[in-house]
Short mmCIF file of C-alpha atoms and ligand atoms in Angstrom, two decimals:
data_model
loop_
_atom_site.label_atom_id
_atom_site.label_comp_id
_atom_site.label_asym_id
_atom_site.label_seq_id
_atom_site.Cartn_x
_atom_site.Cartn_y
_atom_site.Cartn_z
CA MET A 65 -120.64 -11.11 154.11
CA PHE A 66 -121.03 -14.18 156.35
CA GLU A 67 -124.51 -14.65 157.70
CA LYS A 68 -124.22 -15.42 161.39
CA ILE A 69 -125.62 -18.73 162.61
CA LYS A 70 -128.83 -18.24 164.58
CA MET A 71 -129.50 -19.85 167.94
CA THR A 72 -132.99 -20.51 169.32
CA SER A 73 -132.16 -21.00 172.99
CA PRO A 74 -129.29 -19.77 175.14
CA LEU A 75 -126.49 -21.72 176.74
CA VAL A 76 -125.10 -20.97 180.17
CA GLU A 77 -121.86 -19.02 179.98
CA MET A 78 -119.70 -19.14 183.13
CA ASP A 79 -116.78 -16.75 183.05
CA GLY A 80 -113.75 -17.44 185.24
CA ASP A 81 -110.37 -16.26 186.46
CA GLU A 82 -106.83 -15.22 185.56
CA MET A 83 -105.22 -16.30 182.27
CA THR A 84 -108.20 -18.36 181.19
CA ARG A 85 -110.46 -15.31 181.66
CA ILE A 86 -108.19 -13.40 179.25
CA LEU A 87 -108.32 -16.28 176.76
CA TRP A 88 -112.11 -16.53 177.22
CA LYS A 89 -112.64 -13.02 175.85
CA MET A 90 -110.17 -13.53 173.00
CA ILE A 91 -111.91 -16.77 171.98
CA LYS A 92 -115.36 -15.16 172.05
CA ASP A 93 -114.26 -12.06 170.13
CA GLU A 94 -112.24 -13.84 167.47
CA LEU A 95 -113.75 -17.28 167.07
CA ILE A 96 -117.41 -17.17 168.16
CA LEU A 97 -119.05 -13.74 167.89
CA PRO A 98 -118.08 -13.08 164.21
CA PHE A 99 -119.79 -16.33 163.19
CA VAL A 100 -122.60 -17.06 165.65
CA ASP A 101 -125.48 -14.87 166.76
CA LEU A 102 -124.58 -15.96 170.26
CA LYS A 103 -127.26 -16.32 172.91
CA THR A 104 -125.99 -16.95 176.43
CA GLU A 105 -127.12 -16.51 180.00
CA TYR A 106 -123.97 -15.00 181.46
CA TYR A 107 -122.71 -15.77 184.99
CA ASP A 108 -119.49 -14.24 186.22
CA LEU A 109 -117.81 -16.93 188.33
CA GLY A 110 -114.63 -14.84 188.59
CA LEU A 111 -113.52 -14.95 192.23
CA PRO A 112 -114.29 -11.25 192.99
CA HIS A 113 -117.89 -11.70 191.87
CA ARG A 114 -118.29 -15.01 193.71
CA ASP A 115 -117.13 -13.20 196.82
CA GLU A 116 -119.51 -10.26 196.26
CA THR A 117 -122.48 -12.59 195.89
CA GLY A 118 -121.55 -14.90 198.76
CA ASP A 119 -121.04 -17.58 196.09
CA GLN A 120 -124.75 -17.41 195.16
CA VAL A 121 -123.70 -16.83 191.53
CA THR A 122 -122.18 -20.33 191.37
CA LYS A 123 -125.38 -21.93 192.59
CA ASP A 124 -127.45 -19.82 190.18
CA ALA A 125 -125.21 -20.86 187.29
CA ALA A 126 -125.56 -24.54 188.18
CA GLU A 127 -129.36 -24.19 188.40
CA ALA A 128 -129.28 -22.47 185.01
CA CYS A 129 -127.39 -25.48 183.58
CA LYS A 130 -130.20 -27.69 184.84
CA ARG A 131 -132.82 -25.41 183.29
CA LEU A 132 -131.11 -24.78 179.93
CA GLY A 133 -129.37 -28.15 179.57
CA VAL A 134 -126.02 -26.88 178.23
CA GLY A 135 -123.30 -24.79 179.81
CA VAL A 136 -119.72 -23.74 179.09
CA LYS A 137 -117.37 -22.85 181.92
CA CYS A 138 -114.04 -21.04 182.14
CA ALA A 139 -111.48 -22.29 184.67
CA THR A 140 -111.90 -20.75 188.11
CA ILE A 141 -109.77 -20.31 191.22
CA THR A 142 -110.51 -22.61 194.13
CA PRO A 143 -109.54 -20.38 197.04
CA ASN A 144 -106.93 -21.36 199.61
CA ALA A 145 -105.31 -19.33 202.40
CA LYS A 146 -103.07 -17.46 199.95
CA ARG A 147 -106.04 -16.50 197.77
CA MET A 148 -107.91 -15.24 200.86
CA ASP A 149 -105.25 -12.54 201.23
CA GLU A 150 -104.73 -11.95 197.53
CA TYR A 151 -108.45 -11.32 196.87
CA LYS A 152 -109.41 -10.11 200.39
CA LEU A 153 -112.16 -12.74 200.49
CA HIS A 154 -115.00 -12.81 203.02
CA GLU A 155 -114.85 -16.60 203.15
CA MET A 156 -112.82 -19.48 201.70
CA TRP A 157 -115.46 -20.35 199.09
CA LYS A 158 -115.76 -23.95 198.01
CA SER A 159 -114.56 -25.21 194.64
CA PRO A 160 -117.08 -24.00 192.01
CA ASN A 161 -116.67 -27.29 190.17
CA GLY A 162 -117.56 -29.19 193.33
CA THR A 163 -120.64 -27.00 193.85
CA ILE A 164 -121.78 -27.39 190.25
CA ARG A 165 -121.17 -31.15 190.37
CA SER A 166 -123.20 -31.63 193.50
CA ILE A 167 -126.13 -29.61 192.07
CA LEU A 168 -126.06 -31.36 188.69
CA ASP A 169 -125.19 -34.74 190.27
CA GLY A 170 -122.96 -35.64 187.40
CA THR A 171 -119.98 -37.58 186.16
CA VAL A 172 -116.89 -35.92 184.69
CA PHE A 173 -115.60 -37.25 181.36
CA ARG A 174 -112.07 -36.28 180.32
CA THR A 175 -110.76 -36.93 176.83
CA PRO A 176 -107.35 -36.04 175.37
CA ILE A 177 -107.31 -34.03 172.14
CA THR A 178 -104.86 -35.86 169.91
CA ILE A 179 -102.92 -34.79 166.81
CA PRO A 180 -100.64 -36.86 164.54
CA SER A 181 -97.51 -34.86 165.40
CA ILE A 182 -97.79 -35.55 169.14
CA LYS A 183 -97.30 -39.25 169.76
CA PRO A 184 -98.64 -40.80 172.95
CA VAL A 185 -96.00 -42.24 175.25
CA VAL A 186 -97.73 -45.62 174.85
CA LYS A 187 -97.01 -46.30 171.19
CA ASN A 188 -99.92 -48.65 170.47
CA TRP A 189 -102.55 -46.06 171.54
CA GLN A 190 -104.20 -44.97 168.30
CA GLU A 191 -107.36 -43.38 169.69
CA PRO A 192 -108.00 -41.25 172.76
CA ILE A 193 -109.04 -42.90 176.01
CA THR A 194 -111.78 -41.13 177.94
CA ILE A 195 -111.77 -41.31 181.72
CA ALA A 196 -115.16 -41.20 183.45
CA ARG A 197 -114.61 -40.34 187.08
CA HIS A 198 -117.24 -40.88 189.73
CA ALA A 199 -117.26 -37.58 191.58
CA TYR A 200 -118.84 -38.51 194.92
CA GLY A 201 -117.67 -40.16 198.12
CA ASP A 202 -115.10 -42.83 199.03
CA VAL A 203 -111.85 -41.41 200.36
CA TYR A 204 -112.91 -37.84 199.37
CA LYS A 205 -115.67 -37.92 202.00
CA SER A 206 -113.90 -40.16 204.50
CA VAL A 207 -113.30 -39.63 208.20
CA GLU A 208 -110.03 -40.63 209.81
CA LEU A 209 -108.68 -41.41 213.25
CA ARG A 210 -105.21 -41.75 214.64
CA VAL A 211 -104.98 -44.58 217.18
CA ASN A 212 -102.47 -44.00 219.99
CA GLU A 213 -102.83 -47.08 222.19
CA PRO A 214 -104.05 -50.69 222.14
CA GLY A 215 -107.82 -51.07 221.78
CA THR A 216 -110.67 -52.22 219.54
CA ALA A 217 -111.91 -50.36 216.45
CA LYS A 218 -115.46 -51.11 215.25
CA LEU A 219 -117.65 -50.19 212.30
CA VAL A 220 -121.08 -49.36 213.74
CA PHE A 221 -124.40 -48.61 212.02
CA ASP A 222 -127.44 -47.38 213.97
CA GLY A 223 -130.51 -47.45 211.74
CA GLU A 224 -133.47 -45.13 212.31
CA SER A 225 -135.68 -48.20 212.71
CA GLY A 226 -133.52 -49.40 215.56
CA GLN A 227 -131.44 -51.79 213.48
CA HIS A 228 -127.97 -52.07 214.94
CA GLU A 229 -124.97 -53.59 213.18
CA GLU A 230 -121.35 -53.70 214.12
CA VAL A 231 -118.18 -55.39 212.96
CA VAL A 232 -114.73 -55.31 214.47
CA ILE A 233 -112.28 -53.55 212.17
CA HIS A 234 -109.19 -54.44 214.15
CA ASN A 235 -107.93 -55.22 217.62
CA PHE A 236 -105.05 -52.80 217.90
CA LYS A 237 -102.04 -54.00 219.85
CA GLY A 238 -100.35 -50.63 219.43
CA GLU A 239 -100.49 -47.37 217.49
CA GLY A 240 -102.12 -47.16 214.06
CA VAL A 241 -104.57 -45.38 211.78
CA LEU A 242 -108.26 -45.76 210.86
CA GLN A 243 -110.49 -44.55 208.05
CA GLY A 244 -114.25 -44.67 207.40
CA GLN A 245 -115.61 -44.36 203.86
CA HIS A 246 -119.07 -44.37 202.35
CA ASN A 247 -120.96 -44.13 199.11
CA LEU A 248 -124.63 -44.01 198.11
CA ASP A 249 -126.60 -46.32 195.83
CA LYS A 250 -128.28 -43.23 194.34
CA SER A 251 -124.95 -41.67 193.42
CA ILE A 252 -123.51 -44.90 192.02
CA ARG A 253 -126.67 -45.39 189.94
CA SER A 254 -126.40 -41.81 188.57
CA PHE A 255 -122.77 -42.49 187.74
CA ALA A 256 -123.74 -45.64 185.85
CA HIS A 257 -126.51 -43.89 183.88
CA SER A 258 -124.16 -41.04 182.92
CA CYS A 259 -121.51 -43.50 181.72
CA PHE A 260 -123.86 -45.60 179.60
CA LYS A 261 -125.49 -42.46 178.12
CA PHE A 262 -122.10 -40.96 177.29
CA ALA A 263 -120.95 -44.22 175.68
CA ILE A 264 -124.05 -44.23 173.45
CA ASP A 265 -123.61 -40.51 172.71
CA SER A 266 -119.99 -40.90 171.66
CA LYS A 267 -120.42 -44.44 170.23
CA LYS A 268 -117.62 -45.92 172.26
CA ASP A 269 -117.27 -49.08 174.34
CA LEU A 270 -117.49 -48.71 178.10
CA TRP A 271 -115.03 -50.32 180.49
CA PHE A 272 -115.60 -50.31 184.23
CA SER A 273 -113.17 -51.48 186.87
CA THR A 274 -113.18 -51.83 190.67
CA LYS A 275 -111.56 -54.17 193.18
CA ASP A 276 -114.59 -56.31 194.03
CA THR A 277 -112.54 -59.45 194.71
CA ILE A 278 -111.14 -57.77 197.83
CA SER A 279 -113.94 -55.29 198.57
CA LYS A 280 -116.86 -57.67 198.09
CA LYS A 281 -119.63 -55.52 199.59
CA TYR A 282 -118.42 -51.99 198.81
CA ASP A 283 -116.91 -52.39 195.33
CA GLY A 284 -119.27 -55.31 194.78
CA GLN A 285 -122.16 -52.84 195.05
CA PHE A 286 -120.63 -50.66 192.31
CA ARG A 287 -120.29 -53.68 190.03
CA GLN A 288 -123.82 -54.89 190.72
CA ILE A 289 -125.47 -51.51 190.19
CA PHE A 290 -123.65 -51.04 186.87
CA GLU A 291 -124.79 -54.49 185.76
CA GLU A 292 -128.42 -53.80 186.75
CA VAL A 293 -128.49 -50.38 185.10
CA TYR A 294 -126.95 -51.85 181.94
CA ASN A 295 -129.32 -54.82 181.71
CA GLU A 296 -132.45 -52.81 182.47
CA ASN A 297 -131.79 -49.74 180.34
CA TYR A 298 -128.96 -49.88 177.85
CA LYS A 299 -128.28 -53.46 176.71
CA ASP A 300 -130.46 -53.24 173.60
CA GLU A 301 -129.11 -49.86 172.51
CA PHE A 302 -125.54 -51.09 173.00
CA ALA A 303 -126.28 -54.16 170.88
CA LYS A 304 -127.87 -52.01 168.18
CA LEU A 305 -124.79 -49.77 168.02
CA GLY A 306 -122.35 -52.69 168.27
CA LEU A 307 -120.95 -51.39 171.54
CA GLU A 308 -119.56 -53.42 174.42
CA TYR A 309 -119.89 -53.02 178.18
CA PHE A 310 -116.90 -54.66 179.79
CA TYR A 311 -116.27 -55.09 183.51
CA THR A 312 -112.89 -56.13 184.87
CA LEU A 313 -110.72 -55.76 187.98
CA ILE A 314 -108.79 -52.49 188.25
CA ASP A 315 -105.37 -54.18 188.06
CA ASP A 316 -106.42 -56.17 185.00
CA ALA A 317 -107.83 -52.96 183.48
CA VAL A 318 -104.54 -51.12 183.92
CA ALA A 319 -102.67 -53.87 182.07
CA ARG A 320 -105.27 -54.00 179.29
CA VAL A 321 -105.31 -50.19 178.90
CA ILE A 322 -101.58 -50.16 178.27
CA ARG A 323 -101.84 -52.96 175.69
CA SER A 324 -104.93 -51.50 174.00
CA LYS A 325 -105.33 -49.35 170.89
CA GLY A 326 -107.48 -46.89 172.92
CA GLY A 327 -110.82 -45.55 171.71
CA TYR A 328 -113.07 -46.45 174.68
CA ILE A 329 -114.41 -44.91 177.87
CA TRP A 330 -112.90 -46.13 181.13
CA ALA A 331 -115.21 -45.60 184.09
CA CYS A 332 -113.36 -45.34 187.39
CA LYS A 333 -114.27 -44.95 191.04
CA ASN A 334 -113.45 -41.53 192.49
CA TYR A 335 -109.86 -42.21 193.58
CA ASP A 336 -108.97 -44.41 190.59
CA GLY A 337 -110.31 -41.68 188.28
CA ASP A 338 -108.26 -38.99 190.02
CA VAL A 339 -105.05 -40.97 189.55
CA MET A 340 -105.75 -42.47 186.13
CA SER A 341 -106.86 -39.21 184.50
CA ASP A 342 -103.49 -37.61 185.24
CA MET A 343 -101.74 -40.71 183.91
CA ILE A 344 -103.82 -40.71 180.71
CA SER A 345 -103.53 -36.96 180.06
CA THR A 346 -99.77 -36.93 180.59
CA ALA A 347 -99.24 -40.04 178.48
CA PHE A 348 -101.25 -38.49 175.63
CA GLY A 349 -99.26 -35.24 175.74
CA SER A 350 -100.50 -32.30 177.80
CA LEU A 351 -103.12 -31.15 180.29
CA ALA A 352 -103.69 -28.20 177.97
CA MET A 353 -105.01 -30.71 175.40
CA MET A 354 -107.68 -32.35 177.51
CA THR A 355 -111.42 -31.71 177.34
CA SER A 356 -113.72 -32.12 180.28
CA VAL A 357 -117.49 -32.44 180.31
CA LEU A 358 -119.82 -32.95 183.22
CA VAL A 359 -122.85 -35.04 182.26
CA SER A 360 -125.80 -35.30 184.61
CA PRO A 361 -128.00 -38.42 184.72
CA ASP A 362 -130.94 -36.41 183.35
CA GLY A 363 -128.91 -35.31 180.34
CA ASN A 364 -127.50 -31.85 181.16
CA TYR A 365 -124.02 -31.00 179.90
CA GLU A 366 -121.38 -28.63 181.25
CA TYR A 367 -118.22 -28.21 179.14
CA GLU A 368 -114.86 -26.88 180.32
CA ALA A 369 -111.09 -27.30 179.96
CA ALA A 370 -109.43 -29.86 182.23
CA HIS A 371 -106.68 -27.45 183.29
CA GLY A 372 -106.80 -24.57 185.78
CA THR A 373 -106.49 -20.79 185.43
CA VAL A 374 -102.76 -20.99 184.51
CA THR A 375 -101.74 -18.55 187.26
CA ARG A 376 -98.04 -18.49 186.39
CA HIS A 377 -98.80 -17.20 182.88
CA TYR A 378 -101.30 -14.66 184.24
CA TYR A 379 -98.71 -13.03 186.48
CA LYS A 380 -96.41 -12.73 183.45
CA TYR A 381 -99.30 -11.24 181.46
CA LEU A 382 -99.91 -8.68 184.25
CA ASN A 383 -96.22 -7.78 184.03
CA GLY A 384 -96.71 -6.97 180.37
CA GLU A 385 -94.78 -10.06 179.24
CA GLU A 386 -95.90 -12.00 176.20
CA THR A 387 -97.56 -15.34 176.99
CA SER A 388 -97.99 -18.44 174.89
CA THR A 389 -100.84 -20.08 176.79
CA ASN A 390 -102.64 -22.88 174.98
CA PRO A 391 -106.34 -22.02 174.39
CA ILE A 392 -107.24 -25.34 172.70
CA ALA A 393 -109.05 -27.00 175.63
CA THR A 394 -111.08 -23.83 176.26
CA ILE A 395 -111.97 -23.55 172.55
CA PHE A 396 -113.10 -27.19 172.62
CA ALA A 397 -115.30 -26.39 175.62
CA TRP A 398 -117.07 -23.80 173.42
CA SER A 399 -117.25 -26.05 170.36
CA GLY A 400 -118.62 -28.89 172.48
CA ALA A 401 -121.25 -26.69 174.11
CA LEU A 402 -122.35 -25.08 170.81
CA ARG A 403 -122.56 -28.49 169.12
CA LYS A 404 -124.65 -29.88 171.98
CA ARG A 405 -126.91 -26.79 171.91
CA GLY A 406 -127.35 -27.35 168.18
CA GLU A 407 -128.11 -31.03 168.74
CA LYS A 408 -130.70 -30.32 171.44
CA ASP A 409 -132.36 -27.57 169.40
CA GLY A 410 -132.10 -29.28 166.01
CA ILE A 411 -129.81 -26.62 164.47
CA LYS A 412 -127.50 -28.38 162.00
CA GLU A 413 -125.52 -25.19 161.24
CA LEU A 414 -124.59 -24.81 164.89
CA MET A 415 -123.51 -28.45 165.14
CA ASN A 416 -121.44 -28.00 162.01
CA PHE A 417 -119.90 -24.84 163.43
CA GLY A 418 -118.67 -26.83 166.43
CA ASP A 419 -117.05 -29.34 164.07
CA GLN A 420 -115.47 -26.66 161.89
CA LEU A 421 -114.09 -24.74 164.87
CA GLU A 422 -112.36 -27.90 166.07
CA GLY A 423 -111.23 -28.61 162.52
CA ALA A 424 -109.65 -25.14 162.32
CA CYS A 425 -107.71 -25.89 165.53
CA PHE A 426 -106.42 -29.12 163.97
CA ASP A 427 -105.53 -27.32 160.70
CA THR A 428 -103.46 -24.85 162.71
CA LEU A 429 -101.67 -27.46 164.82
CA ASN A 430 -101.09 -29.78 161.86
CA ALA A 431 -99.37 -26.89 160.06
CA GLY A 432 -96.96 -26.75 163.01
CA VAL A 433 -98.30 -23.51 164.47
CA ALA A 434 -98.39 -24.07 168.22
CA THR A 435 -98.13 -22.64 171.71
CA LYS A 436 -95.03 -23.08 173.85
CA ASP A 437 -96.28 -26.15 175.75
CA LEU A 438 -96.63 -28.11 172.49
CA VAL A 439 -93.67 -27.11 170.30
CA ASN A 440 -91.24 -29.41 172.06
CA LEU A 441 -93.62 -32.37 171.89
CA MET A 442 -94.23 -32.14 168.14
CA GLU A 443 -92.54 -34.56 165.75
CA GLY A 444 -92.53 -34.72 161.97
CA VAL A 445 -93.64 -31.10 161.42
CA GLU A 446 -91.68 -27.91 161.52
CA ALA A 447 -93.09 -26.45 164.72
CA LYS A 448 -93.36 -22.68 165.06
CA GLN A 449 -94.03 -21.15 168.47
CA VAL A 450 -96.51 -18.26 168.58
CA ASN A 451 -98.18 -16.26 171.35
CA SER A 452 -101.81 -16.87 172.33
CA ALA A 453 -103.19 -13.96 170.25
CA ASP A 454 -101.33 -15.00 167.07
CA PHE A 455 -102.35 -18.61 167.62
CA ILE A 456 -106.02 -17.65 167.89
CA ALA A 457 -105.67 -15.36 164.84
CA CYS A 458 -104.32 -18.30 162.84
CA ILE A 459 -107.22 -20.50 163.97
CA ARG A 460 -109.60 -17.74 162.86
CA LYS A 461 -108.07 -17.66 159.36
CA ASN A 462 -108.47 -21.42 159.06
CA LEU A 463 -112.04 -21.21 160.36
CA GLU A 464 -112.93 -18.54 157.80
CA LYS A 465 -111.50 -20.74 155.07
CA ARG A 466 -113.58 -23.68 156.24
CA LEU A 467 -116.76 -21.63 156.49
CA GLY A 468 -116.13 -20.04 153.09
CA CYS A 469 -116.03 -16.44 154.26
P1 NAP B 613 -103.02 -25.03 186.01
O1 NAP B 613 -103.71 -23.74 185.92
O2 NAP B 613 -103.64 -26.15 185.25
O3 NAP B 613 -101.52 -24.84 185.55
C1 NAP B 613 -100.45 -25.66 185.92
C2 NAP B 613 -99.33 -25.57 184.90
O4 NAP B 613 -99.66 -26.39 183.77
C3 NAP B 613 -99.12 -24.18 184.32
O5 NAP B 613 -98.31 -23.40 185.15
C4 NAP B 613 -98.54 -24.50 182.97
O6 NAP B 613 -97.16 -24.89 183.07
C5 NAP B 613 -99.31 -25.74 182.57
N1 NAP B 613 -100.56 -25.41 181.86
C6 NAP B 613 -101.84 -25.64 182.26
N2 NAP B 613 -102.71 -25.23 181.35
C7 NAP B 613 -101.99 -24.70 180.34
C8 NAP B 613 -102.34 -24.08 179.10
N3 NAP B 613 -103.61 -23.93 178.73
N4 NAP B 613 -101.33 -23.65 178.30
C9 NAP B 613 -100.05 -23.81 178.65
N5 NAP B 613 -99.66 -24.38 179.81
C10 NAP B 613 -100.63 -24.81 180.65
O7 NAP B 613 -102.95 -25.52 187.54
P2 NAP B 613 -102.50 -24.74 188.87
O8 NAP B 613 -101.45 -23.74 188.54
O9 NAP B 613 -102.26 -25.79 189.84
O10 NAP B 613 -103.79 -23.96 189.34
C11 NAP B 613 -104.05 -22.59 189.06
C12 NAP B 613 -105.44 -22.24 189.55
O11 NAP B 613 -106.39 -22.96 188.81
C13 NAP B 613 -105.68 -22.57 191.01
O12 NAP B 613 -106.21 -21.45 191.66
C14 NAP B 613 -106.69 -23.70 191.00
O13 NAP B 613 -107.60 -23.60 192.06
C15 NAP B 613 -107.37 -23.51 189.68
N6 NAP B 613 -107.86 -24.75 189.05
C16 NAP B 613 -109.11 -24.69 188.47
C17 NAP B 613 -109.60 -25.78 187.78
C18 NAP B 613 -110.96 -25.64 187.15
O14 NAP B 613 -111.58 -24.61 187.20
N7 NAP B 613 -111.44 -26.68 186.51
C19 NAP B 613 -108.86 -26.95 187.66
C20 NAP B 613 -107.58 -26.97 188.25
C21 NAP B 613 -107.09 -25.87 188.92
P3 NAP B 613 -95.92 -23.87 182.91
O15 NAP B 613 -96.13 -22.82 183.95
O16 NAP B 613 -94.76 -24.76 183.15
O17 NAP B 613 -95.97 -23.30 181.52
MG1 MG B 614 -106.01 -34.98 190.80
#
């Protein structure tokens, strides 16, 4: 009889929507509850319950992450017009991830889960590359104008003290377009702290890239804040661990990333991170094999899968059809959260459980047992396609073997 691993404090459990909600329960029942005396504070972020609570549940869950320090989140629907009808919503609620991010004030780190039988498109990549995306401002909080006639566009700042500054953006001779962007020193500094902390945590070098040769004040501020934060807080620890902080221009970074062996964290401004994370995940194999963790500057962690609720598979599931949805990224959200809980509470068994759970996933995949999205990518093993339930059952067998039960 296996003695379940005890926990001393709870983690925040955020349930979600559609196919990932189905996987969530299967993962808990088969891979967590038989082995861990699980303590969670449960928040149902499924769209119906968000609607019932006027989205208060999302805010409560984010506050709980701040209080308890570790959370695990299932993928959730971000409503659009179609979802308004489908779920008869009272309001088009905001993206839960956006809400949680703005309450935790964090940075999102995305890392591909790699296996020997799935080769990255870039053949010299030997280790995963983690993208750290700044999640505030720039083009995502910009305002835009369409210009229909000749005239002068200006950038104007009116300070509360009476300070007045203005610069001419352009003297338009005809039609054109305009955009105003901003960012905040506070947010950039948080971003920097999260990146350096995560680099130390995962013992990886940190790269940072902007375009400060062209954008001397705006991108220049990003570069300068990173340098200050590094010199004042992290330089010694980096030296002790033999880690490097490396700043370069974004175009130079792109070229170096392609030539590199991988194995570092690449911090990107909001837009660069949006674009580059899709490039990195696709080049490493699959969105279903990408972890995502939100790290706040004061050291709170929220783990999730990088993909969405896999709607297409859910509709098949509702039709009674068999689905072969990949649960790996969601399992890694749990293993990451349990390991971090163990680390924060000094419970070695819980940290080890996180490792073994991930190990059991690798054992399964390395034996060629895989979901539909992966079978065609695998090389050098005889790949066998299974449905989600059989895949999870196989992981459970391997986990039991590893834990000696
Ligand atoms: P998605 O759920 O990531 O799925 C897009 C497609 O990628 C799927 O149709 C599937 O391709 C493939 N895929 C993704 N995850 C997979 C997995 N685990 N196993 C196998 N295949 C997988 O993105 P979406 O369809 O654009 O969005 C669906 C919903 O998710 C939306 O309501 C959106 O708001 C939400 N969303 C939530 C989050 C989040 O909570 N973090 C992130 C993104 C999107 P095939 O159909 O070809 O098999
Ligand atoms: Mg994107």
